[in-house]
Tab-separated table of C-alpha atoms and ligand atoms in Angstrom:
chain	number	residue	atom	x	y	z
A	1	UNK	CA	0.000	0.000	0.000
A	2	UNK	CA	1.198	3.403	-0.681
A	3	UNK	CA	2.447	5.760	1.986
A	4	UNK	CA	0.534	8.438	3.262
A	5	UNK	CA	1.882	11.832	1.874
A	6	UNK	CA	3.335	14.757	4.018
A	7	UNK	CA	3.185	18.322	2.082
A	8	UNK	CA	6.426	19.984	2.132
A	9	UNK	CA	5.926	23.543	2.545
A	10	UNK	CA	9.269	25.138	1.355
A	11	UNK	CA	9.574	28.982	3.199
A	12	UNK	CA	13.309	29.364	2.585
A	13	UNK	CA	12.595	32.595	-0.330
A	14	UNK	CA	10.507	33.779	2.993
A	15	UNK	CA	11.161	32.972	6.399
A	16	UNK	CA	14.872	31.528	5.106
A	17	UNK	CA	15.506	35.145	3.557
A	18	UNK	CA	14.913	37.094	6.701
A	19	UNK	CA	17.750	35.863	7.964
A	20	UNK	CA	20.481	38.650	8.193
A	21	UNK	CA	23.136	38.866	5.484
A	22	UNK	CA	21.205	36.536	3.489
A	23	UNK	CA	19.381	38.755	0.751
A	24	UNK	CA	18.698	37.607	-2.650
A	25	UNK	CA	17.740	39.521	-5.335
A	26	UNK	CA	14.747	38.664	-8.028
A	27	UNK	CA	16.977	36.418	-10.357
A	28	UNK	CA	18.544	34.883	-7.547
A	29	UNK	CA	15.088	33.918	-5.851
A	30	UNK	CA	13.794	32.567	-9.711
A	31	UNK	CA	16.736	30.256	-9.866
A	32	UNK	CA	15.998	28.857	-5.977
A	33	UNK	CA	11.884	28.532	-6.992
A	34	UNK	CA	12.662	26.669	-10.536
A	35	UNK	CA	14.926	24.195	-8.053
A	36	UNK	CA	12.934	23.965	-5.511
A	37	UNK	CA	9.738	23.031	-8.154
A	38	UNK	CA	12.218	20.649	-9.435
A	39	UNK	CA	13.003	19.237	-6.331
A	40	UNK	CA	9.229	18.257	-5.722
A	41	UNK	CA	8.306	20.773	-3.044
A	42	UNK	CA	4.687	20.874	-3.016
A	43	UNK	CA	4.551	24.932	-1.638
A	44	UNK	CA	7.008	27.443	-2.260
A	45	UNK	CA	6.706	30.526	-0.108
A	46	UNK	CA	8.027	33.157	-2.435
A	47	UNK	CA	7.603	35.972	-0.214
A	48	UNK	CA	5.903	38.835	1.725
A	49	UNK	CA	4.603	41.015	-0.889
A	50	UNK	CA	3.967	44.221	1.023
A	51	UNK	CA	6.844	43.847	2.982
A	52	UNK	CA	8.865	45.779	0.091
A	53	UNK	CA	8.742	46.879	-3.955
A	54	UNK	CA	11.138	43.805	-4.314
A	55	UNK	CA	9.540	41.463	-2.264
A	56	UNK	CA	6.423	41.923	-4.782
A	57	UNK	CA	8.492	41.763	-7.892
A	58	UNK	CA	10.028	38.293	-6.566
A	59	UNK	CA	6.565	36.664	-5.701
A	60	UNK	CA	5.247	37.743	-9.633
A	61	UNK	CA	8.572	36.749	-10.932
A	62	UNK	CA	8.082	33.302	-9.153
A	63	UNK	CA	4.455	33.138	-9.386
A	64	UNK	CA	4.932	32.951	-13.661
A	65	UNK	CA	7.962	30.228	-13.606
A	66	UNK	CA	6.812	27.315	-11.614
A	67	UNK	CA	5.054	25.021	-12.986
A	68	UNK	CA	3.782	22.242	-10.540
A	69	UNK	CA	3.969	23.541	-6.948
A	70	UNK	CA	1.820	25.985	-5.146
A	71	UNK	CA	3.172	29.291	-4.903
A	72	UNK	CA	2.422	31.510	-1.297
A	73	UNK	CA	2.712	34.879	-0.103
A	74	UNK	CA	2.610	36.046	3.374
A	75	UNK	CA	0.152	38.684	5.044
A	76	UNK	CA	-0.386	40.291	8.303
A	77	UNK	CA	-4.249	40.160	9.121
A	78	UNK	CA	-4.444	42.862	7.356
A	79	UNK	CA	-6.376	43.962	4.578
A	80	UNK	CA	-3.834	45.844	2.601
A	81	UNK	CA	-1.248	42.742	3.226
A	82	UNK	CA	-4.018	40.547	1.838
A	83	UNK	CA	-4.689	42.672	-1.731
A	84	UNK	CA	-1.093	43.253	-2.346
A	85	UNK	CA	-0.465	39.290	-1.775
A	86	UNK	CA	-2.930	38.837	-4.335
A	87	UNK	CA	-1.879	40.728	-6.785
A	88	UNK	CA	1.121	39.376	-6.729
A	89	UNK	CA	-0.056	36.009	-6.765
A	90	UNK	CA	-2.043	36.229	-10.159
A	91	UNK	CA	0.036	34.827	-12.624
A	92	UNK	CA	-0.022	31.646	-10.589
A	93	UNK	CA	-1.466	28.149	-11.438
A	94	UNK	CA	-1.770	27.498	-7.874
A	95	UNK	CA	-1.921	30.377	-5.704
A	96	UNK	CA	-2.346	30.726	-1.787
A	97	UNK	CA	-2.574	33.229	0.789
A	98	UNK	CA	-1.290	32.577	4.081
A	99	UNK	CA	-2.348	35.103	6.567
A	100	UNK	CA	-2.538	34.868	10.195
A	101	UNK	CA	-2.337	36.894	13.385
A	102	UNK	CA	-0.460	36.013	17.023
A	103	UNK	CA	-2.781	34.240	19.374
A	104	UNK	CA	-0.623	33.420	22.328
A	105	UNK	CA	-1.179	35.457	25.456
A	106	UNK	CA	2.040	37.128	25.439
A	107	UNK	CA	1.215	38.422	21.552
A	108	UNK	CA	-2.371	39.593	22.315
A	109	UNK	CA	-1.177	41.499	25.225
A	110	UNK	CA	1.918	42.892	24.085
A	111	UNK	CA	2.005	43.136	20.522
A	112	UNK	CA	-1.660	43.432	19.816
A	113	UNK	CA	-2.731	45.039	22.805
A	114	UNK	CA	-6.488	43.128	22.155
A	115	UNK	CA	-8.650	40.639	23.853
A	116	UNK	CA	-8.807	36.935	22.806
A	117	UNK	CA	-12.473	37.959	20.923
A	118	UNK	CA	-10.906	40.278	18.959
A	119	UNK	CA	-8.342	38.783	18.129
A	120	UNK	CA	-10.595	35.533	16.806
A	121	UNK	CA	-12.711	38.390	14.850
A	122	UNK	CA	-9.344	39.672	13.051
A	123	UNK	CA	-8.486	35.927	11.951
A	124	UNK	CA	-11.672	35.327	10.676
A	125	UNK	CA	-12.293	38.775	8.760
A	126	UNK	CA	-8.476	37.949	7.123
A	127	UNK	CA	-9.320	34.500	6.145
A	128	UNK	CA	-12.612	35.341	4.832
A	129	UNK	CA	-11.105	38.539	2.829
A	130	UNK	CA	-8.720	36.628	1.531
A	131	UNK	CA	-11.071	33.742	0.305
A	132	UNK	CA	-12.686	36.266	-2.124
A	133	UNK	CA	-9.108	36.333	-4.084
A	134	UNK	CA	-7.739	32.501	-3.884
A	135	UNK	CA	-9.467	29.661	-2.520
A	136	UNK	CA	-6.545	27.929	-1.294
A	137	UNK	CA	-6.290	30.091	2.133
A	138	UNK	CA	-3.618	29.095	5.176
A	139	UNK	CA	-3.479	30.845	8.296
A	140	UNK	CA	-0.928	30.932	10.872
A	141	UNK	CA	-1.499	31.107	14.391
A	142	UNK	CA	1.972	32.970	15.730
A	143	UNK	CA	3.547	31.758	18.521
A	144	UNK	CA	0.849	28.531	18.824
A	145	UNK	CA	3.775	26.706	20.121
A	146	UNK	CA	3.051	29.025	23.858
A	147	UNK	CA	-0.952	29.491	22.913
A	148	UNK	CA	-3.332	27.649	25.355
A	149	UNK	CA	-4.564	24.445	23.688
A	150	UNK	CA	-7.873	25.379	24.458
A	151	UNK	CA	-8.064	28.957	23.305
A	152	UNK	CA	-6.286	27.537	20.043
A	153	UNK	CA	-9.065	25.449	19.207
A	154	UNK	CA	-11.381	27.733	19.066
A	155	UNK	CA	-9.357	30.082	16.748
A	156	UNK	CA	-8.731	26.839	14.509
A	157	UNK	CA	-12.592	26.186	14.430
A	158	UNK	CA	-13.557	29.892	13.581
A	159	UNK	CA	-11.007	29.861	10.881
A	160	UNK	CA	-11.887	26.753	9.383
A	161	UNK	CA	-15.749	27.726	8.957
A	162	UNK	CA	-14.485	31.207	7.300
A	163	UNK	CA	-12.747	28.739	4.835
A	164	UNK	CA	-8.954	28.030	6.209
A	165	UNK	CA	-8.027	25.233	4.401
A	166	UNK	CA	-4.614	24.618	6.029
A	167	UNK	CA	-3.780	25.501	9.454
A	168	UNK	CA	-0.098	26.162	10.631
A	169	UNK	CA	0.174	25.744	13.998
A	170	UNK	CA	4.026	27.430	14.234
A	171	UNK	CA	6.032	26.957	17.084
A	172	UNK	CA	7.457	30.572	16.572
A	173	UNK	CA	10.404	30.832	19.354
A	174	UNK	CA	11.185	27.417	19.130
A	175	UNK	CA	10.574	26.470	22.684
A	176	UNK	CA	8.250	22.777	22.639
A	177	UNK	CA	9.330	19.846	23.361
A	178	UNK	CA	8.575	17.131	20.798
A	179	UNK	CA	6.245	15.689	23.062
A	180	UNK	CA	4.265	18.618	23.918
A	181	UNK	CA	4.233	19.889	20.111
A	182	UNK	CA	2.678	16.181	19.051
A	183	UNK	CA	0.128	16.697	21.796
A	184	UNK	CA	-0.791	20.263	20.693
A	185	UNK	CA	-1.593	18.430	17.358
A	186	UNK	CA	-3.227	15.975	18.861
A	187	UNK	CA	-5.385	17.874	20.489
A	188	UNK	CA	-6.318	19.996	17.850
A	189	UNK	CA	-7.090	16.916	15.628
A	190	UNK	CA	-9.456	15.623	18.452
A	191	UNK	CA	-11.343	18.643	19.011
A	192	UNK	CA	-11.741	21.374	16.492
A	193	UNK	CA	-14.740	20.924	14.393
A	194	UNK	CA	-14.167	20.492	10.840
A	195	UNK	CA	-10.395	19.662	11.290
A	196	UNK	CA	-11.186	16.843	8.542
A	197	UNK	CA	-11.611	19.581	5.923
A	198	UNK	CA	-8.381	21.106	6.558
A	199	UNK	CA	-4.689	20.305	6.432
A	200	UNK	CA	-2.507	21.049	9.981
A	201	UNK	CA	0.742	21.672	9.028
A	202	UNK	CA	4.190	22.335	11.467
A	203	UNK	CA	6.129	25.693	11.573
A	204	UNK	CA	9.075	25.411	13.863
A	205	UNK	CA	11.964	26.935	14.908
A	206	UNK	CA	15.239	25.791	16.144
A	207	UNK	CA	16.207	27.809	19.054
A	208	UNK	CA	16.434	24.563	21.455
A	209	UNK	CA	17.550	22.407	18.371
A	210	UNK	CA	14.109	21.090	18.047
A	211	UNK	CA	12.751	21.878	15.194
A	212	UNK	CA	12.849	18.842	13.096
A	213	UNK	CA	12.107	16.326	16.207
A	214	UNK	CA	9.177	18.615	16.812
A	215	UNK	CA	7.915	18.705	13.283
A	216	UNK	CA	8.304	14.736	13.049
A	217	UNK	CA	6.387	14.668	16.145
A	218	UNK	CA	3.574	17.102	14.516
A	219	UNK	CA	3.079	14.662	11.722
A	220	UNK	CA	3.289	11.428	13.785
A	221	UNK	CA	0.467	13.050	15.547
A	222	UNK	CA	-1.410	13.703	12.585
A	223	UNK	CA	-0.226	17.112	10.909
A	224	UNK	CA	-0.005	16.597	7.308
A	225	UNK	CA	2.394	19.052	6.105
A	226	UNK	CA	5.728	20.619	7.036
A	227	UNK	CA	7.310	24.107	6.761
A	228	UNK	CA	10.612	24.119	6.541
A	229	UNK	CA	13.738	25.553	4.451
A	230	UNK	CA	17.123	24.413	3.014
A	231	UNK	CA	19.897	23.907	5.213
A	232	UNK	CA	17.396	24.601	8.116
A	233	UNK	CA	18.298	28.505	7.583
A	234	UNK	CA	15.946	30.782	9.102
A	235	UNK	CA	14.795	32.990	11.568
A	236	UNK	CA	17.660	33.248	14.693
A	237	UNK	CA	18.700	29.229	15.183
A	238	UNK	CA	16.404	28.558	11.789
A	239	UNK	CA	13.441	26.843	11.082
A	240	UNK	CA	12.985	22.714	10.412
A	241	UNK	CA	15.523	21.609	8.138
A	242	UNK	CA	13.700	20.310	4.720
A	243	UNK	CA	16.373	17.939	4.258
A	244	UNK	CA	16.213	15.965	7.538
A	245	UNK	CA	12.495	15.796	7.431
A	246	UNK	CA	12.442	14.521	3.908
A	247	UNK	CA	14.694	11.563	4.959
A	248	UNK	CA	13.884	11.239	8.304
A	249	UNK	CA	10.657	9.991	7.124
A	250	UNK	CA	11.809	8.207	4.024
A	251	UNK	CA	14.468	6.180	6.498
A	252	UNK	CA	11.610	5.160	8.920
A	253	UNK	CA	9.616	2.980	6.473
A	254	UNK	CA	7.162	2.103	9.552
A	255	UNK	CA	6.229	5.439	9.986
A	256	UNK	CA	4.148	5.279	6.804
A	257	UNK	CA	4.322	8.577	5.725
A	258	UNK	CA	6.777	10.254	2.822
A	259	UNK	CA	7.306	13.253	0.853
A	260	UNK	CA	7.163	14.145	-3.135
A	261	UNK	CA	10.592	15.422	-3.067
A	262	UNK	CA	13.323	13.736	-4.939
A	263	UNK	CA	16.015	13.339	-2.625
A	264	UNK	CA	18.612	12.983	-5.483
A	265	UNK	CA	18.736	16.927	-5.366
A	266	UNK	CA	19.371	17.227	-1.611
A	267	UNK	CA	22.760	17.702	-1.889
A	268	UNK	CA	23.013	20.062	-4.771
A	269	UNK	CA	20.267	22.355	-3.908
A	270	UNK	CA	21.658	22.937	-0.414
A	271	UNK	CA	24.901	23.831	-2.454
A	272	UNK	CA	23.108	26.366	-4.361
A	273	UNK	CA	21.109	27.416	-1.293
A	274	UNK	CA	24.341	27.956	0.845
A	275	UNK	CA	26.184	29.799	-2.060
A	276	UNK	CA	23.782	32.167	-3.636
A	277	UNK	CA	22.756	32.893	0.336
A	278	UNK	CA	26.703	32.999	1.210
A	279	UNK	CA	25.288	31.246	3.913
A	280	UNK	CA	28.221	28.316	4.606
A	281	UNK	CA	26.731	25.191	5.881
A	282	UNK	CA	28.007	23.576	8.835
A	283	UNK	CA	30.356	20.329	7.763
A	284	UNK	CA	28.568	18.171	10.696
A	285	UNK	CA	24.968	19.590	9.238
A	286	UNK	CA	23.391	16.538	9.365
A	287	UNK	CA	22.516	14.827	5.640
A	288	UNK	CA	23.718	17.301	3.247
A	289	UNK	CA	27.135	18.646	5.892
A	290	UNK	CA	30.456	18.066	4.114
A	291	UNK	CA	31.118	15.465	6.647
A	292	UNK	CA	27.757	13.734	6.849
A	293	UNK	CA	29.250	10.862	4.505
A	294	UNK	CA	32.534	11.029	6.080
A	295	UNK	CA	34.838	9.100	8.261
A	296	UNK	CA	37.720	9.616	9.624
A	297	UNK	CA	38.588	6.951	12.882
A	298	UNK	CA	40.087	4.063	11.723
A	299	UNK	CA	37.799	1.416	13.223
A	300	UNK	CA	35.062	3.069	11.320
A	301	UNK	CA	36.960	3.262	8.349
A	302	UNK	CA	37.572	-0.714	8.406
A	303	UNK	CA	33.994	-0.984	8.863
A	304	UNK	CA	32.598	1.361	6.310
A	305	UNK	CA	35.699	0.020	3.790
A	306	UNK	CA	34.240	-3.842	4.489
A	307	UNK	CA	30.209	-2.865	4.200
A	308	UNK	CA	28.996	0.467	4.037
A	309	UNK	CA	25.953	0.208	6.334
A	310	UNK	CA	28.340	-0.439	9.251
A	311	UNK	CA	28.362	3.060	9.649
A	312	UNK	CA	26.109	5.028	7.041
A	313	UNK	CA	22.383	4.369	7.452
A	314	UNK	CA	21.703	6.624	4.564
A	315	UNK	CA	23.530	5.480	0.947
A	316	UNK	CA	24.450	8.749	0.040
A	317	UNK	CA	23.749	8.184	-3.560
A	318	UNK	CA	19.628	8.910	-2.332
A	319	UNK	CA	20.793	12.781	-1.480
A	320	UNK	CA	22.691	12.833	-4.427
A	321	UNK	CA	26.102	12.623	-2.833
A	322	UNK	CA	28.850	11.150	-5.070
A	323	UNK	CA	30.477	8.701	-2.531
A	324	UNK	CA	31.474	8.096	1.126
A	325	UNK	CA	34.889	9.953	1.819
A	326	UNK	CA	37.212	8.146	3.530
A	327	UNK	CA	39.245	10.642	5.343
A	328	UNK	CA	43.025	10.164	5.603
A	329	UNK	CA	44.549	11.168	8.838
A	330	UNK	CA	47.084	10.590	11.564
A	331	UNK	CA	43.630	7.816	13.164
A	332	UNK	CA	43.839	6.231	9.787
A	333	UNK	CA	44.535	2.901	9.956
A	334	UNK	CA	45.996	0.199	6.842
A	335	UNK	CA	42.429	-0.416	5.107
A	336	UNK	CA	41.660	3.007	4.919
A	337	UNK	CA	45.275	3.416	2.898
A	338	UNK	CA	45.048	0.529	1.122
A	339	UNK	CA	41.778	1.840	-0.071
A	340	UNK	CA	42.522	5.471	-0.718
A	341	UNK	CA	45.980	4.258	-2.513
A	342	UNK	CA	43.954	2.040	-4.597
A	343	UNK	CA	41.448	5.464	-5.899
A	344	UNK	CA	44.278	7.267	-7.123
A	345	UNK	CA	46.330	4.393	-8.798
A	346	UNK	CA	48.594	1.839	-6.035
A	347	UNK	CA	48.037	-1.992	-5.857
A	348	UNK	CA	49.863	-2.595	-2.270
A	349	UNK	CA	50.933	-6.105	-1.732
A	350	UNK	CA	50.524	-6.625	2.116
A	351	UNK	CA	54.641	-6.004	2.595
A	352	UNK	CA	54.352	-2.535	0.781
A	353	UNK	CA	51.417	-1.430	2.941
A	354	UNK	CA	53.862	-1.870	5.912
A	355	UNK	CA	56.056	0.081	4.577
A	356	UNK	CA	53.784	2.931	3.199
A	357	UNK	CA	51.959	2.831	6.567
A	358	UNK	CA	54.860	3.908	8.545
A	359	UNK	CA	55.635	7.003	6.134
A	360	UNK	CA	52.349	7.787	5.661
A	361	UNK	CA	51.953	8.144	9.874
A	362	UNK	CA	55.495	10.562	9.320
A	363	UNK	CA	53.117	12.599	7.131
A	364	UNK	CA	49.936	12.114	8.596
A	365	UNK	CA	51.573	13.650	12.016
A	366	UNK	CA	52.791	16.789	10.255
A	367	UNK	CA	49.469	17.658	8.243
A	368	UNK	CA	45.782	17.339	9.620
A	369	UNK	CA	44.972	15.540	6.569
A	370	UNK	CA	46.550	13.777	3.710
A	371	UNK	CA	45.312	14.360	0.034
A	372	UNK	CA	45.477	12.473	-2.742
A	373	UNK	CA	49.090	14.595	-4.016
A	374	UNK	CA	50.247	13.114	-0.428
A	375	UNK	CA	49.501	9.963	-1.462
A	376	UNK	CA	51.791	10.245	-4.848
A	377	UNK	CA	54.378	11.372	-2.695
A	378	UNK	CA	54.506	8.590	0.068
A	379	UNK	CA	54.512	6.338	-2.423
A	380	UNK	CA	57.397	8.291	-4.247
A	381	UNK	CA	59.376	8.507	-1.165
A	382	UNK	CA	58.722	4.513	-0.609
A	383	UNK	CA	59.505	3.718	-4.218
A	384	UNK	CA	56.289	2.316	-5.561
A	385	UNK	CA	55.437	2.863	-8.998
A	386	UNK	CA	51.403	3.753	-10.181
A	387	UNK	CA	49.581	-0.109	-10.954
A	388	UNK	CA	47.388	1.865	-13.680
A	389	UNK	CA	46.866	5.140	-14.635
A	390	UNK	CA	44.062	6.480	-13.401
B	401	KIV	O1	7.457	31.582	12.844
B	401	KIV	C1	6.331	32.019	12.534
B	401	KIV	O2	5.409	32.074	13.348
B	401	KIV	C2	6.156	32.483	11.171
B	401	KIV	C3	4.768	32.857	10.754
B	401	KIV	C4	4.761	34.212	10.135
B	401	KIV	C5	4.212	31.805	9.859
B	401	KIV	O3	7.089	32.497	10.401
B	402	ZN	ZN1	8.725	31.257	11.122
């Protein structure tokens, strides 16, 4: 039977933009869309339209080039937000508004100064205004992840009967723990009324470093769609990391659930993510990190060298990297020489690895790491000629 699917919501041209230093112009955001449409996202969230002139431009840019996924723009409850997003949206096959207001007690009474009623009244009157331009309408409860359960039920409900179709329920500062983010979801699911005409979906940040085990949570608990960005950039610590959900859920078979996205193009859209962004991406960065496919001690080595699963539960070939590296240092041990000598051109009978071993430790002690040119010279120094060219 065939897995139930999770909506990946991609918000990286929006909530992965805002991120200091990381400003893209129009032609930089088409290029990331007409990827990310590739990739099999199922929304891209090009934007805030009235946030800025350019911010428009990039969301009618966008909204012309991609051809299969949804394409969003972000309001304020506001009317103004809401015409502006629309406009911008036009030229798109699939358009959506996602508008949405803070409903935890610490927004109503700071930011909004308003009571809970009103606050209710101003989702509804956005959801419903925007429902006369698009019907695909999402609204975003800010900072659900600290809202009372109870109170957030009864925005969800009034919502849905003004015609939300998908409800994000965003864990804005990041602060749930997985368990109490799959029980908000939960709860939701078991008592809003009309919850079966409308999608939940997960928003969260990463300020504890939970964003991912809290949006896994969300959809184990019944949420059907994730937002989430490449390379988990974002708002402060980020938001959920597209990658890791995609293959947390595709590595979990039991869980039942998977994605549309082709996980072939992990690795090269995070490149193109982290470059046009100049936005570097950790090298421990779990899936798509320089080192994710790497090993360095020489026990693991051995082990990966002898069957790669030892080590690797992911064959790197399904995020479209190339090949484990097997990393030559100082805690190499034989196998992981033999086998790097053997890439670049050296057949080692057992008495020659002795011998390279020893000058290859020399070498290994004076650099952090020893390349493939090290290798030509070790075996220079130990007077062993190239087996093949390679
Ligand atoms: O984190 C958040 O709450 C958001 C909303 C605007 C969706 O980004
Ligand atoms: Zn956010």
């Amino acid at each position: 039977m065939s897995k139930e699917k999770v909506q990946i919501f991609d918000t990286t041209l929006r909530d992965g933009e805002q991120v200091p230093g990381c400003k893209l112009n129009t032609k930089q955001k088409l290029v990331i869309a007409e990827r990310l449409d590739e990739l099999g996202v199922d929304v891209i969230e090009a934007g805030f339209p009235i946030s800025s002139p350019g911010d428009f431009t990039s969301v009618v840019e966008i909204a012309k080039i991609v051809k299969n996924a949804t394409v969003c723009g972000l309001t304020r409850a506001v009317k103004k937000d809401i015409e502006v997003a629309a406009e911008a949206l036009k030229f798109a096959k699939r358009p959506r508004i996602h508008t949405g207001i803070g409903t935890s007690d610490s927004h109503i009474t700071h930011k909004f100064k308003a009571t809970r009623e009103e606050i209710i009244e101003r989702a509804v009157t956005a959801v419903a205004y925007a429902k006369t331009f698009v019907d695909d309408v999402e609204f975003y409860a800010e900072d659900a992840g600290r809202t009372d359960n109870d109170f957030l039920a009864q925005v969800c409900e009034a919502v849905i009967a003004a015609g939300a179709t998908v409800l994000n329920i965003p864990d804005t500062t990041g602060y749930c723990l997985p368990e109490e983010y799959g029980a908000k979801i939960k709860y939701l699911k078991d008592h809003v009324k009309g919850i079966e005409n409308a999608i939940l979906s997960c928003h969260c940040h990463n300020d504890l470093g939970l964003a991912t085990a809290n949006s896994i949570s969300g959809v184990i608990n019944g949420a059907r769609q994730i937002e989430c960005t490449i390379n988990g950039i974002g708002e402060r610590a980020g938001n959920t990391s597209l990658e890791e959900v995609v293959m947390i859920l595709r590595q979990h078979p039991t869980l039942d659930l998977d994605t549309n996205i082709n996980s072939r193009l992990l690795y090269s859209t995070s490149r193109m993510v982290s470059e046009s962004m100049g936005m570097p991406v950790q090298p421990n960065k779990a899936i798509i990190g320089a080192n994710a496919f790497a090993h360095s001690s020489g026990i693991h080595q051995d082990g990966v060298i002898k069957n790669r699963e030892t080590y690797e539960i992911i064959d790197p070939a399904d995020v479209g990297v190339t090949e484990s590296a097997i990393v030559l240092t100082a805690r190499s041990g034989r196998a992981a020489l033999a086998y790097r000598a053997k890439k670049v051109g050296y057949e080692l009978t057992k008495l020659q690895l002795d011998d390279v071993y020893q000058e290859f430790l020399k070498f290994a002690d004076r650099k952090k790491e020893i390349l493939d040119q090290d290798i030509h010279e070790i075996m220079h120094v130990c007077k062993i000629a190239e087996a093949r060219a390679v």
